[in-house]
Coordinates of C-alpha atoms in Angstrom, one line a residue:
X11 CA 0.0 0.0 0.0
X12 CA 1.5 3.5 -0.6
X13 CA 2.2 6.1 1.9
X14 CA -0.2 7.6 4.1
X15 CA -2.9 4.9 3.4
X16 CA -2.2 4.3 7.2
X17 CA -1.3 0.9 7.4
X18 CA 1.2 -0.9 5.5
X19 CA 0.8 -4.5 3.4
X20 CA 3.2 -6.1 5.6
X21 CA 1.6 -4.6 8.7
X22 CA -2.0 -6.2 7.3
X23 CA -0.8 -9.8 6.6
X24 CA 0.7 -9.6 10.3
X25 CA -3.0 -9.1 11.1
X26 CA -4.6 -11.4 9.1
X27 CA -2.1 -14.1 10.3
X28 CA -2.3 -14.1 13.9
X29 CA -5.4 -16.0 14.0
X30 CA -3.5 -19.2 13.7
X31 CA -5.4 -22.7 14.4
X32 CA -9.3 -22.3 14.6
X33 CA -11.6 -23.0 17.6
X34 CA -13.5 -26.1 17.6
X35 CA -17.4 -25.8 19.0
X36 CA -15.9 -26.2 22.6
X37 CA -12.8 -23.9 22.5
X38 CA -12.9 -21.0 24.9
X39 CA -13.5 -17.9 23.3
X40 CA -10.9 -16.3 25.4
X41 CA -8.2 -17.6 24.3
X42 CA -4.7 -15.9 23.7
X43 CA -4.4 -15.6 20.2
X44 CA -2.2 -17.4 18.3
X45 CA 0.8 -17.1 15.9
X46 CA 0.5 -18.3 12.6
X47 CA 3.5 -21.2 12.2
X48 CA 3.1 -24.3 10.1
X49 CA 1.6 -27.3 12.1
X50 CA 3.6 -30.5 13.2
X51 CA 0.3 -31.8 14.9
X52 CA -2.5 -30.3 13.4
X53 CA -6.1 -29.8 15.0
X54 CA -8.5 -32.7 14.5
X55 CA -11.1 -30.5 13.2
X56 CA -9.0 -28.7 10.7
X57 CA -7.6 -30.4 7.4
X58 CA -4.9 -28.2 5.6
X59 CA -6.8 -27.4 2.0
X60 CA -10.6 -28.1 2.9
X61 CA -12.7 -25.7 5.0
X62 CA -14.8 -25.9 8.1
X63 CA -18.1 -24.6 8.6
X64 CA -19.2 -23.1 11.9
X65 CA -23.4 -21.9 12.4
X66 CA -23.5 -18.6 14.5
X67 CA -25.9 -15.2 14.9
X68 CA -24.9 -12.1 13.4
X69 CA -24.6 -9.4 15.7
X70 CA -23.8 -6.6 13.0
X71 CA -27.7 -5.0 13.5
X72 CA -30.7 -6.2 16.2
X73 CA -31.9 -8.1 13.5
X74 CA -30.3 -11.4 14.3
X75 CA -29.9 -13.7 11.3
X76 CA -28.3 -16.8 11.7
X77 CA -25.3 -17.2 9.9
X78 CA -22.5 -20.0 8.0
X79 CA -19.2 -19.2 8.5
X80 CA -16.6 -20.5 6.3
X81 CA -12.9 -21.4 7.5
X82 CA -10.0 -22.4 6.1
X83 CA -6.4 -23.3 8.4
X84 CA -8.4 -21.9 11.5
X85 CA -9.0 -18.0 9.7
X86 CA -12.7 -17.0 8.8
X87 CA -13.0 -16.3 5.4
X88 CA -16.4 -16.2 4.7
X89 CA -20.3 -15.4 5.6
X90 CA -23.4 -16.3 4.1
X91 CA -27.0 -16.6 6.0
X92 CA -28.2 -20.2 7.6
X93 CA -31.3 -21.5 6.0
X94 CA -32.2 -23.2 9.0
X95 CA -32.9 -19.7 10.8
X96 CA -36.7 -18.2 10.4
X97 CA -34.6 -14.7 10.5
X98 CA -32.0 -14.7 7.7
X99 CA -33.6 -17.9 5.9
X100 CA -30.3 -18.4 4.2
X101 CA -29.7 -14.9 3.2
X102 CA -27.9 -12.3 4.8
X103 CA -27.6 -8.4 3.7
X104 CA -24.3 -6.1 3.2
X105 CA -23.6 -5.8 6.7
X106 CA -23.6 -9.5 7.6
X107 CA -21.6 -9.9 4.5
X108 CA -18.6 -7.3 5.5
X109 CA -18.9 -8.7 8.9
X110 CA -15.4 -10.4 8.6
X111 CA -14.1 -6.5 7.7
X112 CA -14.6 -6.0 11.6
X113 CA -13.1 -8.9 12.5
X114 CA -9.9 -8.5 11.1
X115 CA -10.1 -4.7 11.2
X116 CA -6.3 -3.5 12.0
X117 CA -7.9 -0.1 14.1
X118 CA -9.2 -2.4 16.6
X119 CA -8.2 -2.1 20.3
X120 CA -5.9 -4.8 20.7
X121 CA -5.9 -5.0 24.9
X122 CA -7.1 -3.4 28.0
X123 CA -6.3 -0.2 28.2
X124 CA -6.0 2.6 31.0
X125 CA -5.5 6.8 30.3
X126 CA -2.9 8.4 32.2
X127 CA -2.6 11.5 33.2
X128 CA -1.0 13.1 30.0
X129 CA -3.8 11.9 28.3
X130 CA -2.7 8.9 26.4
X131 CA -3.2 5.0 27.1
X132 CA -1.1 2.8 29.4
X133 CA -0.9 -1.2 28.6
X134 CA -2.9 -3.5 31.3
X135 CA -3.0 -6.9 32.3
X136 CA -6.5 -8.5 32.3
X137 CA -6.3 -9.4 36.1
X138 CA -5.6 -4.9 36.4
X139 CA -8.4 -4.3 34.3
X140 CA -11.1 -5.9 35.8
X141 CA -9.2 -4.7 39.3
X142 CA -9.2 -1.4 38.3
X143 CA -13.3 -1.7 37.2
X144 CA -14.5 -3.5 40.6
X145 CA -12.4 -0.5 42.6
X146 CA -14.2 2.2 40.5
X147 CA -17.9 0.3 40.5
X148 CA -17.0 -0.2 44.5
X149 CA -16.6 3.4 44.8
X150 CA -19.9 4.6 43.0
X151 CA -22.3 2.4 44.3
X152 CA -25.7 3.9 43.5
X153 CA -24.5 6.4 41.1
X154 CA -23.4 4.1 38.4
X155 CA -25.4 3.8 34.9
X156 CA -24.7 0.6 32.6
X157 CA -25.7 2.0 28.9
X158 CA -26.0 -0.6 26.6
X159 CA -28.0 -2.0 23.5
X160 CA -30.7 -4.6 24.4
X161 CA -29.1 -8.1 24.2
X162 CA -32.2 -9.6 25.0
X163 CA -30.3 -13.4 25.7
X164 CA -28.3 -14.8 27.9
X165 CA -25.4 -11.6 28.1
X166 CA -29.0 -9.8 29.0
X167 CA -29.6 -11.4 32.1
X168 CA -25.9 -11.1 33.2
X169 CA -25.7 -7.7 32.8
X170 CA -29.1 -7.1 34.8
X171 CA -27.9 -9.5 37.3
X172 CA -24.6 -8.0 37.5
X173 CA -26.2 -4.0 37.6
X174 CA -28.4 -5.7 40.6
X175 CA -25.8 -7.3 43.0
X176 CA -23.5 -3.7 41.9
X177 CA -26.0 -0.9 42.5
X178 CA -25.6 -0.5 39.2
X179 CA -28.6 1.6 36.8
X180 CA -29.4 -0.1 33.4
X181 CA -30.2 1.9 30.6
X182 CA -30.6 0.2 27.1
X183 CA -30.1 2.7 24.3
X184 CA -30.3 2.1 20.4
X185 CA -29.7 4.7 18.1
X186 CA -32.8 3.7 15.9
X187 CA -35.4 2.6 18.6
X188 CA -38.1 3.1 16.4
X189 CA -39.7 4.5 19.1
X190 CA -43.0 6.1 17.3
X191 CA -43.9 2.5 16.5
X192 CA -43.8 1.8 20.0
X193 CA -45.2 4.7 21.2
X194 CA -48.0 4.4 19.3
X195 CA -48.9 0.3 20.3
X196 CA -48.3 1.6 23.9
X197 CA -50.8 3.9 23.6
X198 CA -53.2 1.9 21.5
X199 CA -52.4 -1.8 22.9
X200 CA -50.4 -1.5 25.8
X201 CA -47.5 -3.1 24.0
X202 CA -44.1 -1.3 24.2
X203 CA -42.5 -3.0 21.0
X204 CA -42.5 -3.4 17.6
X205 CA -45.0 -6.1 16.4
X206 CA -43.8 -8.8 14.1
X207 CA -45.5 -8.6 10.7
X208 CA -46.2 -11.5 8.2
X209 CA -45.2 -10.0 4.9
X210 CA -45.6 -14.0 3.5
X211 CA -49.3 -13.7 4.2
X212 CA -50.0 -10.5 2.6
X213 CA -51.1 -10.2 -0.8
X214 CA -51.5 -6.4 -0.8
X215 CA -48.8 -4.4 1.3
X216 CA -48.4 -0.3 1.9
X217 CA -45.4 1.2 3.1
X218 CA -45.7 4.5 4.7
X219 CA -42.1 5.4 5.1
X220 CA -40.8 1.9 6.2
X221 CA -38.0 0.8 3.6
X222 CA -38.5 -3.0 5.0
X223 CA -36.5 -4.0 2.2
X224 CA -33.4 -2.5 3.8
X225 CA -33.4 -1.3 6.8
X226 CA -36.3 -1.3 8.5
X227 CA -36.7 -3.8 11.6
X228 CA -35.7 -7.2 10.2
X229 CA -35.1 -6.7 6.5
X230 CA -33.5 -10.0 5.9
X231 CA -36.5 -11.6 6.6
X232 CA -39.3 -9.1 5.7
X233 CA -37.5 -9.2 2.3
X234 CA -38.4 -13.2 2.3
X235 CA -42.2 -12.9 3.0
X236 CA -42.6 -10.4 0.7
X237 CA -40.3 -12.3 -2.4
X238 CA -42.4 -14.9 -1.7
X239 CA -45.7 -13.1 -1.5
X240 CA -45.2 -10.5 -4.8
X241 CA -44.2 -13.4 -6.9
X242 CA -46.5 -14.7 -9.7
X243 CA -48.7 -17.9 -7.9
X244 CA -51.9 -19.2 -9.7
X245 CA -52.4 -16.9 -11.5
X246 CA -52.1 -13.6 -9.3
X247 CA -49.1 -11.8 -7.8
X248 CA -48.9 -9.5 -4.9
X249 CA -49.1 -5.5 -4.9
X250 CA -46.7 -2.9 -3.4
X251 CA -48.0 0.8 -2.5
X252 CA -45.3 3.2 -1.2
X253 CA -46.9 6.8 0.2
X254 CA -43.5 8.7 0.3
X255 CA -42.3 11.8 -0.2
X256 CA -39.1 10.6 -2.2
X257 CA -38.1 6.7 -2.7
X258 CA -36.2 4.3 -0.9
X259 CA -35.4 1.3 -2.3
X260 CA -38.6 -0.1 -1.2
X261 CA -40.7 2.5 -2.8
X262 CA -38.8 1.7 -5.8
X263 CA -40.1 -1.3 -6.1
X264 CA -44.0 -0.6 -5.6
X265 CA -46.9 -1.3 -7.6
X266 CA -47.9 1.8 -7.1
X267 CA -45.9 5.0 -5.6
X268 CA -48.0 7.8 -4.2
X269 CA -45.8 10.8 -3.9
X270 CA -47.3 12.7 -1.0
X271 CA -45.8 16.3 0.4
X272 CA -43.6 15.1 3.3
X273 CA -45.1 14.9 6.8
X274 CA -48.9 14.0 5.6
X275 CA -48.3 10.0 5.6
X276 CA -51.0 9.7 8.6
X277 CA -53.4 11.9 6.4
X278 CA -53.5 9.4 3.8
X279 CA -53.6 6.7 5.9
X280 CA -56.4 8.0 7.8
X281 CA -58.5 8.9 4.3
X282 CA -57.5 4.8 3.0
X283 CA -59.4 4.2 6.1
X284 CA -62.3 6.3 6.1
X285 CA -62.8 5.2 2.6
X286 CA -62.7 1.4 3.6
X287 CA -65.0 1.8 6.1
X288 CA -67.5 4.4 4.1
X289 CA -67.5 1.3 1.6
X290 CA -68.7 -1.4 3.8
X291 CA -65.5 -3.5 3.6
X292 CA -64.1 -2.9 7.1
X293 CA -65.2 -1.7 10.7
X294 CA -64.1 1.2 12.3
X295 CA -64.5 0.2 15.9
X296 CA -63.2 2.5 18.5
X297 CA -62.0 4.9 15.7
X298 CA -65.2 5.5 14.4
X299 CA -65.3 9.3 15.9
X300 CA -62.2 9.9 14.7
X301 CA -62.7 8.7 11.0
X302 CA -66.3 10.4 11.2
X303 CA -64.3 13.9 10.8
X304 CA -62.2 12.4 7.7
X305 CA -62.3 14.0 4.4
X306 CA -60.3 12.5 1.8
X307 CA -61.5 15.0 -0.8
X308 CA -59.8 17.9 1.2
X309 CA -57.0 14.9 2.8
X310 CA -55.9 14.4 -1.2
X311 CA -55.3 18.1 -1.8
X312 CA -53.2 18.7 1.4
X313 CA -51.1 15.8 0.3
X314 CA -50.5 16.5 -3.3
X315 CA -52.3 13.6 -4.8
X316 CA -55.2 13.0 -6.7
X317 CA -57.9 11.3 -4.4
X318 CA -59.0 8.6 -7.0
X319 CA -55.5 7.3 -6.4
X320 CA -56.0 7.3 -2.5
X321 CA -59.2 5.8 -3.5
X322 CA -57.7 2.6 -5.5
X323 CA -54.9 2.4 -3.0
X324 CA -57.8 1.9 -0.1
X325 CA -59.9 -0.3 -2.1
X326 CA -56.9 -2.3 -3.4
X327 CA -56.1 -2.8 0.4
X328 CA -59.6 -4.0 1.8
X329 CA -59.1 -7.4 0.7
X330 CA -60.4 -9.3 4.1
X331 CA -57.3 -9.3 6.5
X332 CA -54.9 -10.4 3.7
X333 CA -52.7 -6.8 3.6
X334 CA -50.4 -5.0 5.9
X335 CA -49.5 -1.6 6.3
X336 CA -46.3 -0.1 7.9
X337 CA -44.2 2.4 8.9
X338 CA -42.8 5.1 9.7
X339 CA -39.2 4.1 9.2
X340 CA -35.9 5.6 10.1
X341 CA -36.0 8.1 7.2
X342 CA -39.6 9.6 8.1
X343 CA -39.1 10.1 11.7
X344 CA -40.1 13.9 11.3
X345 CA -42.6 15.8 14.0
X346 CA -45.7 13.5 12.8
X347 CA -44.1 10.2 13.0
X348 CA -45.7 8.8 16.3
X349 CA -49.1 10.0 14.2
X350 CA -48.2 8.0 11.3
X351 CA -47.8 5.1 13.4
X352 CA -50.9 5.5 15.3
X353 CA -52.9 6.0 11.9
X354 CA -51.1 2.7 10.0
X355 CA -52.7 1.0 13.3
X356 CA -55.8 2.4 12.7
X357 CA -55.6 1.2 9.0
X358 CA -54.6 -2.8 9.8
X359 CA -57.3 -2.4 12.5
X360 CA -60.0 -1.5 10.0
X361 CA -59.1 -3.7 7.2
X362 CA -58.7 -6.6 9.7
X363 CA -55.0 -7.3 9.8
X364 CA -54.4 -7.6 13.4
X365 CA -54.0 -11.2 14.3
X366 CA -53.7 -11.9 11.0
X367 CA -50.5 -10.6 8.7
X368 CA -49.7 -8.7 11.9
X369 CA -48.9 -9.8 15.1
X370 CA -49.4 -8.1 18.4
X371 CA -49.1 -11.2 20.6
X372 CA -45.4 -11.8 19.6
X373 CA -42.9 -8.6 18.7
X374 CA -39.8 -8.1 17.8
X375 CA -38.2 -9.0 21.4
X376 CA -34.8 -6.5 20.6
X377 CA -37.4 -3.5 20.5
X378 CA -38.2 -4.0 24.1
X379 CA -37.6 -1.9 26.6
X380 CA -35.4 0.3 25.0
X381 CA -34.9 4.4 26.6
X382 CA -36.8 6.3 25.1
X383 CA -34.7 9.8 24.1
X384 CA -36.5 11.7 27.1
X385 CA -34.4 9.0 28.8
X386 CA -31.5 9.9 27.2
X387 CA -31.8 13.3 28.2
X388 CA -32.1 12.8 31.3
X389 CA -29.1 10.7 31.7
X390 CA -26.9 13.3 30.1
X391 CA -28.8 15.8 32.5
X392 CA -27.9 13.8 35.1
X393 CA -24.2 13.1 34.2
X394 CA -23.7 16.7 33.4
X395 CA -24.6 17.4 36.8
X396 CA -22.2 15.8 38.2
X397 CA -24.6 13.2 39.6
X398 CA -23.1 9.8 38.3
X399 CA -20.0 8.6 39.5
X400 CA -19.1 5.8 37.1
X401 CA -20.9 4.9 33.7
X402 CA -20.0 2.0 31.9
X403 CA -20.3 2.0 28.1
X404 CA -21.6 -1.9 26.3
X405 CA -22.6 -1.3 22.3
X406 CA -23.8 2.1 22.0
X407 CA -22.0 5.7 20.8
X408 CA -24.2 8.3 22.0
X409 CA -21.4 11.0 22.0
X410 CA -22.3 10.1 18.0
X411 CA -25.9 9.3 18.0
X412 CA -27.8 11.7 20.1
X413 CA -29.2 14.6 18.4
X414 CA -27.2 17.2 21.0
X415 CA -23.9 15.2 20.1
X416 CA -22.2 18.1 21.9
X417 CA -24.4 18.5 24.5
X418 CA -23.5 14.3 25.5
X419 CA -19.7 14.8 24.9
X420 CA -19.9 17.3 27.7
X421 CA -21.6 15.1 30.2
X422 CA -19.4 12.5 29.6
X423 CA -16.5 14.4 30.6
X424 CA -17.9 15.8 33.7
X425 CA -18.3 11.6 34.7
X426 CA -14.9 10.4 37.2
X427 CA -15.2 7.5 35.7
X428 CA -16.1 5.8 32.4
X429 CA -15.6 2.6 31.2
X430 CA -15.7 1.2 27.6
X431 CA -16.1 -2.4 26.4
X432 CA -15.8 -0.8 22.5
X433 CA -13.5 -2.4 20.2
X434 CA -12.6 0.9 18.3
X435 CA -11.8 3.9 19.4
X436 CA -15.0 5.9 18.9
X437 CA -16.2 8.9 20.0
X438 CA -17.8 7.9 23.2
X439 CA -14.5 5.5 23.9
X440 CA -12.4 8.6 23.1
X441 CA -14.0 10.2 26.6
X442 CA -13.1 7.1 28.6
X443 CA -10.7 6.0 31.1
X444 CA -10.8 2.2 30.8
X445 CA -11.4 0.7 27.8
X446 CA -11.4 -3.4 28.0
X447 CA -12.2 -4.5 24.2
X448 CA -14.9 -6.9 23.9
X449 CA -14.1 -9.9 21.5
X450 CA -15.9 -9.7 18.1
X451 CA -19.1 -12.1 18.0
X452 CA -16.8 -14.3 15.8
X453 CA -14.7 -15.0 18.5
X454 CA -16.9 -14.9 21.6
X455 CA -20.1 -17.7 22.8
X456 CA -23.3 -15.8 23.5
X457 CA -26.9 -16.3 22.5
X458 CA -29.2 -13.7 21.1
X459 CA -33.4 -13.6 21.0
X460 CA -34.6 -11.6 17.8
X461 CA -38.1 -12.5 18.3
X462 CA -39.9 -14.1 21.0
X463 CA -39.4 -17.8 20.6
X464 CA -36.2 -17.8 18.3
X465 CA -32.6 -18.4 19.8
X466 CA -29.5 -18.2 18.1
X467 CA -26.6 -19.1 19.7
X468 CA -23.4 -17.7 19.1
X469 CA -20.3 -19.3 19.0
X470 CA -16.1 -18.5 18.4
X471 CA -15.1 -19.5 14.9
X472 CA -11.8 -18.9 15.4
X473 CA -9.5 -17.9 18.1
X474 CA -9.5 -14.4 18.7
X475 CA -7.8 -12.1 16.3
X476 CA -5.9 -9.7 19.7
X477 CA -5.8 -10.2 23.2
X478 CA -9.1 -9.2 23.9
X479 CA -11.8 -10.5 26.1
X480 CA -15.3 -11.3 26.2
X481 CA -17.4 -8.7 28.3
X482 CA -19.1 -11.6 29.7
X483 CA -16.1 -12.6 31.7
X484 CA -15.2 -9.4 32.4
X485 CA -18.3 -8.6 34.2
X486 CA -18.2 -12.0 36.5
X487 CA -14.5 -11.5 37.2
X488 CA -15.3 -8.1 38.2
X489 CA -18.1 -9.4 40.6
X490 CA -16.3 -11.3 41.9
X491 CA -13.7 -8.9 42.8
X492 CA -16.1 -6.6 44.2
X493 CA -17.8 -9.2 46.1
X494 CA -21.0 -9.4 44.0
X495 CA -23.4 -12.4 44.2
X496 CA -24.1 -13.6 41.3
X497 CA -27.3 -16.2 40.7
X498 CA -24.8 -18.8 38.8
X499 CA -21.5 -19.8 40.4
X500 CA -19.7 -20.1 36.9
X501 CA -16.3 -19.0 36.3
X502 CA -16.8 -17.9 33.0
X503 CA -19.4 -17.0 30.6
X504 CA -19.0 -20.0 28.8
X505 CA -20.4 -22.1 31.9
X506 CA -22.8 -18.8 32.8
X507 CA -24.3 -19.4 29.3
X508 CA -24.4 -23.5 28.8
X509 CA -25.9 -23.1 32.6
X510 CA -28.4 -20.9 31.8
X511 CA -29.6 -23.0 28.8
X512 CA -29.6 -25.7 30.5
X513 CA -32.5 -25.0 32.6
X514 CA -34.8 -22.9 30.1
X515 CA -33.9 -24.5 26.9
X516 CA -33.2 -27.5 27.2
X517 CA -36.2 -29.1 29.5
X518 CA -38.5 -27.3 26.9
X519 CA -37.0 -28.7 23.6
X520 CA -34.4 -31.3 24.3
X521 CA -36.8 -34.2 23.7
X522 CA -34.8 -36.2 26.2
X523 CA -31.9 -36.0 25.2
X524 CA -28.7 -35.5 27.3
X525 CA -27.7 -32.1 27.5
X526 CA -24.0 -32.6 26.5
X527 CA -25.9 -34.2 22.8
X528 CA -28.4 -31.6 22.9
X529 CA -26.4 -29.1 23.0
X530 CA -23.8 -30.4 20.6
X531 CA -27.1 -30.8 18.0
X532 CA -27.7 -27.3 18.6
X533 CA -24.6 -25.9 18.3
X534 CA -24.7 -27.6 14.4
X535 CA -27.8 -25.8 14.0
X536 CA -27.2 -22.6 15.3
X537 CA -30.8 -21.6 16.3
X538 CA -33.7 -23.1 18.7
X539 CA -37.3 -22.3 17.8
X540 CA -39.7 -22.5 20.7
X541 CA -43.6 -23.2 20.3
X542 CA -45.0 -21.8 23.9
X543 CA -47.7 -19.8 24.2
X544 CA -46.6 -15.9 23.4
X545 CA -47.9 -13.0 25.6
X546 CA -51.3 -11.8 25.2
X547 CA -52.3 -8.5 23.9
X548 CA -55.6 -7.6 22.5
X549 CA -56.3 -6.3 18.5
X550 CA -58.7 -3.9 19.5
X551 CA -58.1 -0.2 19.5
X552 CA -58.2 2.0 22.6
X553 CA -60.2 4.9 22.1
X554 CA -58.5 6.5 25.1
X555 CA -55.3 6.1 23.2
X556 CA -56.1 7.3 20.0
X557 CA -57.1 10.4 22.1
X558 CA -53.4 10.8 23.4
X559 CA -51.9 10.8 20.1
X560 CA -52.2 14.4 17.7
X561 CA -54.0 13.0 14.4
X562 CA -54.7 16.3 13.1
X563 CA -56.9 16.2 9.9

């Protein structure tokens, strides 16, 4: 590589070799990393010349797919989806693809570091970090925050369990919550989440802002059902209707594009409604006062479309509970987007989706629970103030994320102590003063739940790439040190995770089967589908709800 490219081709094949020898399904994930020299024994599992395939879960997004990996002499060399997973069905997008770019990324942080006091970064030992984080966690009790993503699996429960015995406050914070989804089904059905939504079973679908085809919730899979749905079948293919402003690569592919001024999604959704009902070919229900004031005459010239089109677009959709509507998505999350939400509810409520194409009994689980940003503000209040002691940083960048980027750097730096798990040295990283690199999800054991009922596990396919560690371990040495009760008495998070799955998982699907074969069965399958019964939640509106939210017409 020429000069100033900022790392030279030698320097990069040092990288990539390190990996040496690859893990086999029960290699510890934490392992020192090893040098790449020819082998005079070699591994049972690895035959010079022919590659090994391990089954993991992406972590790249909350989505979840299950993954193949491909090795070759212990190095992972490629990724492509597993078709046993009812997430990525085989496939996975971009990200999962250029997953192994993180893996052998050269700007990762290769140990535990600590900042001195000129600023820079001091070398630690493993046995100092987690030292050095039990001392500071000892000395904040009850004015510590944990910020991370929401794991939802096993890592999940450790964390919570670990924040609990620590005085520790959890806060889990994702940069695209979709949090007017969710605000809207709390207001309307009491459920905080994101519902999952059958694209497979929908002849007639209309995006309102949600580019499901790339981004938007699970893509991977959304993309699946509605492949399978649009295609030509006896005699009749599925329709597409994008209501956008501009198009995404969803509305690109409609049937039918109706290019709306931007912010007046929820009018048109509203008027498709009003229209359904007014026909005879849905029920309004507990928005019947509110649809009684809709004009779509007046509706059609505020958005800039002709209201025959808004008429075939509400008749094409009353089709008996076979069509879905959704959105917003990340790119229409202006002023209105909690009302678009509530008003796409309103529409699968009054063409009969609910229970149907669209499930409110069983959401996406990784959209739970998640701060809201009053939350976030709050926090950096809160830190800014000078009222946290200690924050430790898991997954998120907020110093990058929030809105008031600025405003978050600041709080950060009035915090005596903050701790980072990043692998890279981002901008929240930048502002700490222990950073203890977590081991890429190719390296590390872990589970993750995408959906109620589905459970990937993830496991190392190689050795790690630096000396880094999972956070896993980190947290129960660090409890350990500090004198923390844990519910589990394992010594790492290999045994906290095979523990754990041994007394949910395994007495529900293991068909009597040892655990040992179980979970070697699983491990080769790389995801466990449960069939118990999901939470309740009802389909019908709340009027009371619908009150709350500002559907102005």
């Amino acid at each position: 590589m020429p000069d100033g490219s900022g790392i030279e081709r030698r320097d990069f094949l040092k990288v990539i070799g390190v990996a040496g020898a690859g893990a086999t399904l029960f290699g510890c994930s934490s392992a020192a990393p090893e040098k790449l020299i020819p082998y005079v024994i070699g591994p049972e599992e690895i035959t010079p010349g022919l590659s090994t395939y391990y089954r993991t879960t992406c972590r790249e997004c909350p989505a979840g797919c299950g993954m193949n990996i491909r090795t070759r002499e212990g190095r992972a060399i490629k990724a492509e989806g597993n078709p046993l997973s009812p997430i990525s069905h085989g496939k996975l997008c971009s990200r999962g693809q250029a997953s192994l770019h993180g893996l052998y990324d050269p700007d990762r942080i290769p140990q535990a570091l600590a900042r001195n006091a000129a600023g820079g970064w001091d070398k630690l030992t493993w046995d100092a970090a987690e030292q050095k984080l039990a001392a500071a966690l000892g000395q904040a009790r009850g004015k510590a925050v944990f910020l991370t993503p929401n794991f939802t699996g096993t890592l999940d429960a450790l964390i919570d369990e670990f924040s609990a015995a620590l005085g520790i406050t959890r806060v889990r914070y994702e940069a695209f919550s979709y949090e007017p989804v969710r605000a809207a089904n709390r207001m309307l059905f009491g459920v905080d989440a994101v519902p999952v939504h059958d694209f497979k079973a929908a002849d007639v679908v209309a995006t309102f802002g949600a580019d499901f085809l790339e981004t938007w919730v699970s893509p991977i899979d959304y993309a699946h059902g509605f492949v399978q749905a649009h295609a030509y079948n006896a005699g009749k293919r599925g329709y597409l209707i994008a209501v956008s402003p501009h198009q995404s690569l969803t509305d690109m592919n409609a049937d039918d594009w109706l290019p709306i001024k931007p912010g007046t999604e929820h009018l048109v959704a509203l008027a498709m409604a009003q229209i359904i009902v007014h026909s005879g070919r849905g029920q309004a229900g507990a928005a019947s006062s509110l649809l009684a004031g809709v004009d779509p005459s007046a509706i059609a010239t505020q958005c800039g479309v002709s209201a025959e089109r808004i008429r075939q677009a509400a008749m094409a959709f009353a089709n008996g509970g076979k069509s879905l509507a959704v959105g917003p998505g990340i790119g229409s999350t202006h002023t209105a987007a909690t009302a678009v939400a509530a008003a796409v509810a309103v529409l699968n409520s009054v063409a009969g989706n609910y229970g149907r194409t669209i499930s409110l009994s069983q959401s996406e689980a990784h959209t739970r629970g998640l701060a809201t940003h009053r939350d976030m503000q709050t926090l950096m209040t809160s830190m800014a103030a000078g009222q946290i002691g200690a924050v430790l940083v898991y997954g998120p960048n907020p110093v990058y994320t929030m809105p008031e980027a600025d405003r978050a750097a600041a709080a950060f730096e009035k915090v005596p102590f903050v701790a980072s798990f990043s692998s890279f040295l981002d901008e929240t990283s930048a502002k700490a003063h222990l950073l203890m690199p977590d081991n890429h999800f190719l390296e590390s054991w872990g589970d993750y739940v995408p959906r109620e009922g589905v459970y990937g596990l993830t496991q190392p396919v190689m050795t790690p790439v630096f000396p880094t560690k999972q956070a896993g371990d980190v947290l129960i040495a660090a409890a350990r040190l500090a004198n923390a009760k844990l519910s589990s008495t394992a010594t790492t998070y290999y045994d906290y995770l095979r523990e754990r799955w041994s007394k949910t998982l395994h007495p529900q699907v293991g068909a009597g089967a040892s655990f040992d074969d179980w979970w070697r069965n699983t491990l080769e399958v790389g995801v466990v589908v449960t069939t118990g019964a999901a939470a309740t939640a009802g389909t019908a509106l709340n009027a009371g709800g619908l009150g709350q939210v500002k559907l102005d017409v």
